[in-house]
Amino acid sequence: MPRKIRVMFGIVTALGACLVMYQVSLMILHHRKLYFSDDHIPVILWWTPFGNNNRVKTCGNAKCYFTHNRTFENDVRLKSILFYGSNLHIHDLPNWRSSAISWGLLHEESPRNNPILVHEEALNLFNYSSTFSRLSNVPLMLLDLPGLEELVATSYYISTKEKSALIHVENLAPILYIQSDCDTVSDRDSYVSELMKHIRIDSYGACMNNAQLDNRLKNNYLDILSDREFLLFVAKYKFTIAFENAICDDYITEKLWRPLIVGSVPIYYGSPSFKDWLPNNKSAISILDFTSPIELANFLYNLLKNNSAYEEYLSHKLNERENRITNSKLLSALERRQTGIPNDFGNYMEEFECFICKRIQKNRKLQESIVTKRQYNCSLPRDPITGEINKHNWWTEQWSIEKCGAKLLSHYITNNISINIKHFDEQKMSMYDNNEC
Ligand SMILES: *[C@@H]1O[C@H](CO)[C@@H](O)[C@H](O)[C@H]1NC(C)=O
Ligand SMILES: *[C@@H]1O[C@H](CO)[C@@H](O)[C@H](O)[C@H]1NC(C)=O
Ligand SMILES: *[C@@H]1O[C@H](CO)[C@@H](O)[C@H](O)[C@H]1NC(C)=O
Ligand SMILES: *[C@@H]1O[C@H](CO)[C@@H](O)[C@H](O)[C@H]1NC(C)=O
Ligand SMILES: *[C@@H]1O[C@H](CO)[C@@H](O)[C@H](O)[C@H]1NC(C)=O
Ligand SMILES: *[C@@H]1O[C@H](CO)[C@@H](O)[C@H](O)[C@H]1NC(C)=O
């Protein structure tokens, strides 16, 4: 055979062998799945498919079998049921509740994705949680912060002098806004639109659009939010508006971290206690520190005129390297991570699974634990300017309706009544109409 053909033949044979090995390993896996019959390994069921499936996992001294297979709902080895918050639906819940089987809630999203879960009665149905709150069992409040190094690095950083020049040369506004979800629980756009009357803001997203991204960024900006090119673009601005879509304790997203990473000063609205996690006590501007958008605008004008006052917000870029982060709370939270494990959602999910598994193993006589609002504390939709509860916000009504939903759900679950969704919704609306929640 000519050499070329021999090589090709070799490759094809090797591929064939791999394929056979792959099939065999699949058969073995399949086998293990069907014959899972180890009597003393607790079963943990992901009710909403997420996490590990049909797998025995070792967590320290504990071992648990994780599955998405709902036939295990009636298995005596079932010890816990886990739910992924955004995919939890009232019309699709386990048929009954046993106090011997704990329920766990993994929910990193804001209430936008499932408004019933902000209410105490709904949260009380769960025993353990992994949410953005620092008080949950596996806290996710720093999920969107890649790491310490990113905060102190200056790879995107543009000096104050250059930023000032860009305002003239490229006719940039001092403030960047880029958001395409315009109808939010936090009603952030009503604040931005008021602020805009007093100071120039370049708004590139769909909300209050007044500026265009260039073509390279335009078509897919939502996909490239952490790409170098996009970060370099954000870095040109002295300030970036970082308003969350809902106001919850510790609900902090990439909206805050991105400007901090590139060295644009965030103007923040979101978690009321967000300063607890800033690199330094003056790394971002909170709109709550100002009585009105005008007052904030005047404050920003002063920073635009005074470089040293502006740069007080950038000590995480400008200080000596070892002094760039002084917040010990942030440092110790991040230290926990320094184990070479990448900071991604999948790893937190694995940690939550192991938390549950260890709990089962440790507490044969289970000590009772119940999730409360402390682990998912969001404020009613308020007007961001006046702080008043906003009766005209569509979300306010949803909130109140879902309060009835939560009350009703708790009644159904604790009394072991199976849910007919049509009937449930009718009852919920009638409770709402009669002001019973
Ligand atoms: C679910 O588990 C049962 C055994 O408990 C098994 O018979 C069935 O095939 C499994 N279903 C799936 C989709 O894996
Ligand atoms: C709940 O009801 C189901 C039947 O719908 C029953 O099998 C189960 O034992 C009940 N559980 C409790 C805790 O009462
Ligand atoms: C902020 O940090 C500076 C220097 O580290 C310190 O002197 C000051 O007291 C701090 N202010 C607050 C409000 O913590
Ligand atoms: C500029 O800001 C610095 C630091 O806050 C302050 O000490 C100084 O007085 C300010 N300069 C002017 C001209 O306002
Ligand atoms: C889980 O919560 C329920 C109430 O929702 C409670 O009855 C049960 O005892 C709790 N179980 C554990 C293990 O804490
Ligand atoms: C929820 O947040 C509000 C406002 O920040 C606070 O007043 C309240 O005490 C918090 N509730 C709980 C249960 O943590």
Short mmCIF file of C-alpha atoms in Angstrom, two decimals, residues 31 33 47 65 109 116 119 140 145 173 177 190 229 359 364 388 396 409-410:
data_model
loop_
_atom_site.label_atom_id
_atom_site.label_comp_id
_atom_site.label_asym_id
_atom_site.label_seq_id
_atom_site.Cartn_x
_atom_site.Cartn_y
_atom_site.Cartn_z
CA HIS A 31 -25.77 -1.24 33.18
CA LYS A 33 -27.72 2.89 35.96
CA TRP A 47 -36.91 17.16 40.32
CA TYR A 65 -26.75 8.68 44.28
CA GLU A 109 -31.52 34.31 39.44
CA ILE A 116 -43.50 33.18 43.67
CA HIS A 119 -42.42 35.04 49.35
CA LEU A 140 -23.47 32.58 45.25
CA LEU A 145 -16.74 37.94 39.92
CA ALA A 173 -20.43 61.08 27.04
CA TYR A 177 -25.41 52.75 29.73
CA SER A 190 -36.99 55.67 35.02
CA GLU A 229 -13.00 44.10 22.51
CA ARG A 359 -26.21 16.68 55.64
CA ARG A 364 -29.49 10.63 60.83
CA GLU A 388 -42.18 54.64 47.07
CA THR A 396 -46.04 45.09 41.73
CA LEU A 409 -48.97 26.48 47.55
CA SER A 410 -47.91 26.11 51.14
#
